[in-house]
Tab-separated table of C-alpha atoms in Angstrom:
chain	number	residue	atom	x	y	z
A	1	MET	CA	125.343	33.730	42.989
A	2	ILE	CA	126.915	35.714	40.216
A	3	VAL	CA	125.326	39.013	39.436
A	4	GLY	CA	125.824	40.182	35.863
A	5	LYS	CA	126.961	43.628	35.010
A	6	PRO	CA	124.176	46.081	34.241
A	7	ASN	CA	123.634	46.805	30.582
A	8	LEU	CA	124.029	50.557	30.706
A	9	GLU	CA	123.200	51.085	27.066
A	10	LYS	CA	119.920	49.165	27.430
A	11	ARG	CA	118.934	51.103	30.558
A	12	LEU	CA	119.845	54.363	28.902
A	13	ARG	CA	117.635	53.544	25.911
A	14	GLN	CA	114.760	52.536	28.204
A	15	LYS	CA	115.059	55.819	30.051
A	16	ALA	CA	115.123	57.722	26.765
A	17	ILE	CA	111.976	55.900	25.630
A	18	ARG	CA	110.186	56.767	28.893
A	19	VAL	CA	111.209	60.421	28.606
A	20	SER	CA	110.110	60.470	24.959
A	21	GLN	CA	106.761	58.888	25.836
A	22	GLU	CA	106.157	61.355	28.656
A	23	SER	CA	107.029	64.276	26.390
A	24	ALA	CA	104.723	62.981	23.666
A	25	TRP	CA	101.923	62.478	26.178
A	26	GLN	CA	102.416	65.974	27.595
A	27	ALA	CA	102.399	67.458	24.092
A	28	LEU	CA	99.225	65.528	23.296
A	29	ARG	CA	97.511	66.790	26.449
A	30	GLU	CA	98.518	70.361	25.613
A	31	THR	CA	97.135	69.930	22.090
A	32	TRP	CA	93.866	68.580	23.429
A	33	ALA	CA	93.599	71.442	25.926
A	34	ARG	CA	94.297	74.005	23.196
A	35	MET	CA	91.694	72.428	20.912
A	36	GLU	CA	89.119	72.425	23.715
A	37	ARG	CA	89.771	76.131	24.336
A	38	GLU	CA	89.459	76.928	20.620
A	39	GLU	CA	86.269	74.894	20.276
A	40	ALA	CA	84.796	76.595	23.334
A	41	ILE	CA	85.546	80.019	21.822
A	42	LEU	CA	83.972	78.999	18.514
A	43	SER	CA	80.977	77.471	20.280
A	44	ASP	CA	80.393	80.831	21.978
A	45	ALA	CA	80.827	82.647	18.650
A	46	ILE	CA	78.274	80.362	16.965
A	47	SER	CA	75.686	80.947	19.697
A	48	THR	CA	76.240	84.730	19.798
A	49	PRO	CA	74.008	87.099	17.776
A	50	PHE	CA	75.624	88.904	14.869
A	51	ALA	CA	78.108	91.616	15.697
A	52	ALA	CA	79.132	94.319	13.268
A	53	GLN	CA	79.836	92.560	9.987
A	54	LYS	CA	83.441	91.429	10.071
A	55	ILE	CA	85.064	89.673	7.141
A	56	PRO	CA	87.674	87.175	8.397
A	57	ALA	CA	91.183	87.626	7.000
A	58	LEU	CA	91.364	84.306	5.188
A	59	ASN	CA	94.087	83.280	2.764
A	60	CYS	CA	92.264	82.623	-0.513
A	61	ASP	CA	94.999	80.239	-1.673
A	62	LYS	CA	94.199	77.913	1.249
A	63	LEU	CA	90.441	77.848	0.695
A	64	LYS	CA	88.715	75.055	-1.203
A	65	PRO	CA	86.978	76.617	-4.236
A	66	GLU	CA	84.248	73.954	-4.147
A	67	ASN	CA	83.232	75.215	-0.676
A	68	ILE	CA	82.680	78.830	-1.783
A	69	PHE	CA	79.070	79.743	-2.640
A	70	HIS	CA	77.446	82.972	-3.783
A	71	LEU	CA	74.409	84.224	-1.900
A	72	SER	CA	72.271	83.819	-5.028
A	73	GLU	CA	73.133	80.086	-5.136
A	74	ILE	CA	72.234	79.660	-1.477
A	75	LYS	CA	68.974	81.569	-1.996
A	76	SER	CA	68.073	79.327	-4.939
A	77	ILE	CA	68.601	76.164	-2.869
A	78	CYS	CA	66.570	77.631	0.011
A	79	ILE	CA	63.637	78.447	-2.266
A	80	THR	CA	63.754	75.096	-4.085
A	81	TYR	CA	63.823	72.985	-0.900
A	82	ARG	CA	62.062	75.474	1.445
A	83	LEU	CA	65.058	76.009	3.746
A	84	ARG	CA	66.241	78.942	5.856
A	85	PHE	CA	69.656	80.657	5.814
A	86	LEU	CA	69.934	82.345	9.199
A	87	GLY	CA	72.391	83.317	11.902
A	88	SER	CA	73.762	80.331	13.836
A	89	HIS	CA	72.558	81.829	17.156
A	90	LEU	CA	68.987	80.957	16.107
A	91	PHE	CA	69.783	77.282	15.502
A	92	LYS	CA	68.027	74.976	18.002
A	93	GLY	CA	69.979	71.832	17.166
A	94	LYS	CA	73.327	70.777	18.550
A	95	ILE	CA	76.431	71.778	16.624
A	96	PRO	CA	78.456	68.549	16.144
A	97	PRO	CA	82.061	68.405	17.424
A	98	GLU	CA	83.303	67.823	13.861
A	99	ALA	CA	81.947	71.233	12.832
A	100	LEU	CA	83.684	72.950	15.751
A	101	LEU	CA	86.912	71.088	14.977
A	102	LYS	CA	86.824	72.119	11.322
A	103	ALA	CA	86.117	75.727	12.273
A	104	ALA	CA	88.968	75.676	14.806
A	105	ASN	CA	91.366	74.212	12.241
A	106	LEU	CA	90.271	76.836	9.707
A	107	ALA	CA	90.844	79.694	12.174
A	108	ARG	CA	94.236	78.284	13.191
A	109	GLU	CA	95.361	77.681	9.626
A	110	HIS	CA	94.472	81.223	8.580
A	111	LYS	CA	95.568	82.802	11.886
A	112	THR	CA	92.312	84.701	12.332
A	113	SER	CA	89.124	84.686	14.386
A	114	LEU	CA	85.778	83.580	13.019
A	115	GLN	CA	82.351	85.005	13.816
A	116	ASN	CA	78.947	85.743	12.277
A	117	PHE	CA	78.319	82.111	11.365
A	118	LYS	CA	75.204	81.234	9.355
A	119	ILE	CA	73.395	77.909	9.006
A	120	LEU	CA	71.384	76.496	6.116
A	121	ALA	CA	68.646	74.168	7.415
A	122	PRO	CA	64.858	73.600	7.474
A	123	GLY	CA	62.916	76.272	9.346
A	124	LYS	CA	61.830	73.855	12.106
A	125	GLN	CA	65.455	73.607	13.262
A	126	PHE	CA	65.601	77.324	14.096
A	127	GLN	CA	64.205	79.227	17.050
A	128	LEU	CA	62.041	81.582	14.999
A	129	GLU	CA	60.365	84.667	16.383
A	130	ASP	CA	56.773	85.713	15.886
A	131	ALA	CA	56.320	88.959	13.906
A	132	ASN	CA	55.321	87.704	16.824
A	133	ASP	CA	69.936	67.726	6.773
A	134	PRO	CA	72.251	71.606	8.273
A	135	MET	CA	75.283	73.425	6.789
A	136	LEU	CA	77.589	75.825	8.649
A	137	PHE	CA	78.895	78.875	6.718
A	138	ILE	CA	81.104	81.878	7.402
A	139	PRO	CA	80.905	85.113	5.366
A	140	LEU	CA	83.612	86.025	2.870
A	141	ASP	CA	83.981	89.202	0.879
A	142	GLY	CA	80.849	90.544	-0.791
A	143	GLU	CA	78.022	88.036	-1.087
A	144	LEU	CA	80.245	84.971	-0.885
A	145	TYR	CA	80.027	82.362	1.878
A	146	TYR	CA	82.397	79.542	2.779
A	147	LEU	CA	81.009	76.132	3.745
A	148	VAL	CA	82.730	74.975	6.946
A	149	HIS	CA	80.845	71.748	7.628
A	150	LYS	CA	77.729	69.784	6.639
A	151	TRP	CA	76.108	67.266	8.959
A	152	GLY	CA	72.936	65.248	9.302
A	153	ALA	CA	71.077	63.192	6.699
A	154	ASP	CA	70.481	64.391	3.165
A	155	LEU	CA	67.105	65.867	2.315
A	156	SER	CA	64.395	63.517	1.143
A	157	ARG	CA	64.235	63.108	-2.642
A	158	TRP	CA	60.528	63.967	-2.416
A	159	ARG	CA	61.037	67.245	-0.558
A	160	LYS	CA	61.680	69.260	-3.722
A	161	LEU	CA	58.419	68.005	-5.264
A	162	TRP	CA	56.446	68.394	-2.037
A	163	VAL	CA	57.451	72.031	-1.461
A	164	TYR	CA	57.411	73.045	-5.159
A	165	PRO	CA	54.049	74.892	-4.938
A	166	LEU	CA	55.399	76.980	-2.040
A	167	GLN	CA	58.415	78.378	-3.892
A	168	ASN	CA	56.601	81.487	-5.154
A	169	ILE	CA	53.415	82.570	-6.955
A	170	MET	CA	54.094	80.960	-10.344
A	171	PRO	CA	54.783	77.405	-9.059
A	172	MET	CA	51.587	77.714	-7.004
A	173	PHE	CA	49.673	78.837	-10.114
A	174	TRP	CA	50.950	75.929	-12.238
A	175	THR	CA	50.306	73.423	-9.439
A	176	ILE	CA	46.683	74.558	-9.103
A	177	ASN	CA	46.341	74.411	-12.887
A	178	ALA	CA	47.691	70.860	-13.019
A	179	LEU	CA	45.470	69.658	-10.165
A	180	SER	CA	42.391	71.297	-11.686
A	181	LEU	CA	43.108	69.661	-15.033
A	182	LEU	CA	43.628	66.276	-13.356
A	183	PHE	CA	40.422	66.479	-11.310
A	184	ALA	CA	38.422	67.625	-14.344
A	185	ALA	CA	39.802	64.785	-16.458
A	186	LEU	CA	38.975	62.196	-13.781
A	187	LEU	CA	35.490	63.549	-13.077
A	188	PRO	CA	32.982	60.744	-13.920
A	189	LEU	CA	30.480	62.776	-15.941
A	190	LYS	CA	28.640	59.614	-17.025
A	191	ALA	CA	27.587	59.155	-13.416
A	192	PHE	CA	25.419	62.269	-13.826
A	193	THR	CA	24.203	61.766	-17.375
A	194	SER	CA	25.056	59.557	-20.312
A	195	ASN	CA	24.914	62.474	-22.715
A	196	ALA	CA	27.205	65.014	-21.003
A	197	PRO	CA	28.483	67.710	-23.424
A	198	ASN	CA	32.231	68.346	-23.637
A	199	TRP	CA	31.975	71.856	-22.281
A	200	TRP	CA	30.949	70.395	-18.893
A	201	ARG	CA	34.498	69.163	-18.394
A	202	ILE	CA	35.875	72.605	-19.296
A	203	ALA	CA	33.473	74.176	-16.799
A	204	ALA	CA	34.574	71.624	-14.215
A	205	PHE	CA	38.215	72.668	-14.778
A	206	PHE	CA	37.442	76.317	-14.023
A	207	TRP	CA	35.343	75.326	-11.017
A	208	PHE	CA	38.175	73.230	-9.551
A	209	PHE	CA	40.647	76.039	-10.293
A	210	LYS	CA	38.459	78.533	-8.442
A	211	VAL	CA	37.976	76.243	-5.419
A	212	LEU	CA	41.656	75.280	-5.149
A	213	SER	CA	42.794	78.909	-5.514
A	214	ALA	CA	40.399	80.073	-2.798
A	215	SER	CA	41.474	77.207	-0.531
A	216	ALA	CA	45.164	78.043	-1.011
A	217	ILE	CA	44.575	81.711	-0.157
A	218	PHE	CA	42.411	80.895	2.871
A	219	LEU	CA	44.726	78.218	4.330
A	220	GLY	CA	47.839	80.250	3.587
A	221	SER	CA	46.543	83.236	5.551
A	222	LYS	CA	45.170	81.149	8.432
A	223	LEU	CA	48.232	78.929	8.852
A	224	PHE	CA	50.789	81.698	8.195
A	225	VAL	CA	52.160	79.813	5.189
A	226	ASN	CA	54.222	82.123	2.991
A	227	PHE	CA	56.303	81.518	-0.116
A	228	SER	CA	59.887	80.258	0.218
A	229	SER	CA	61.123	83.246	-1.788
A	230	VAL	CA	59.999	85.419	1.156
A	231	LEU	CA	60.944	83.142	4.059
A	232	TRP	CA	64.413	81.915	3.058
A	233	ASP	CA	66.284	84.555	5.110
A	234	SER	CA	63.497	85.629	7.503
A	235	GLU	CA	63.805	85.176	11.282
A	236	TYR	CA	60.007	85.119	11.662
A	237	PHE	CA	57.808	82.081	11.146
A	238	ASN	CA	54.863	84.200	9.989
A	239	ALA	CA	56.718	86.754	7.887
């Protein structure tokens, strides 16, 4: 039996491939371990109450302008859709891994630490105290905030209409006016008399307005329902 000579070049290349694969695998494991450590640090920072206000040293040239929002813009969205903008430590939901990964990448890219996160979400997703579809932000200079990540489903298209009366006093006033006018217009006066004067319908409008206004005040005080313009940055459910 004739044994051929070993192909040294082929064996050398095979060995080089194995070494390269092992190095790549080791580098990948180290990257994963580093990312897990960074995400764990950020997870702790997100669940920690606010420390002294610290503005992260971010490079403005590396930030996406479309992700920078002024506090007045955030407040407007909160009032319109009846949302809260509170510290992330009050958030009851689970922060998705994608949010932690984006925050870790942002901190690494800018070579800084991140803290004092805030979340924009419906009030029911926060652990509110008694005076008794979320977005993760970090503070920038002044009243600017940077959107790190958005998750969950978009808000219902009907939510804006449904919570419109609760924005502040004027939307409530116009809603009660509109409902009173609608009820007065639909009131079947002919069921009472065939000769009903026109001023009856005007009187009915004021009667409905009075009843609806009293009901709104009574239910609002009993159910601790306040206007969105007051609640948007409050940590209390009955503020």
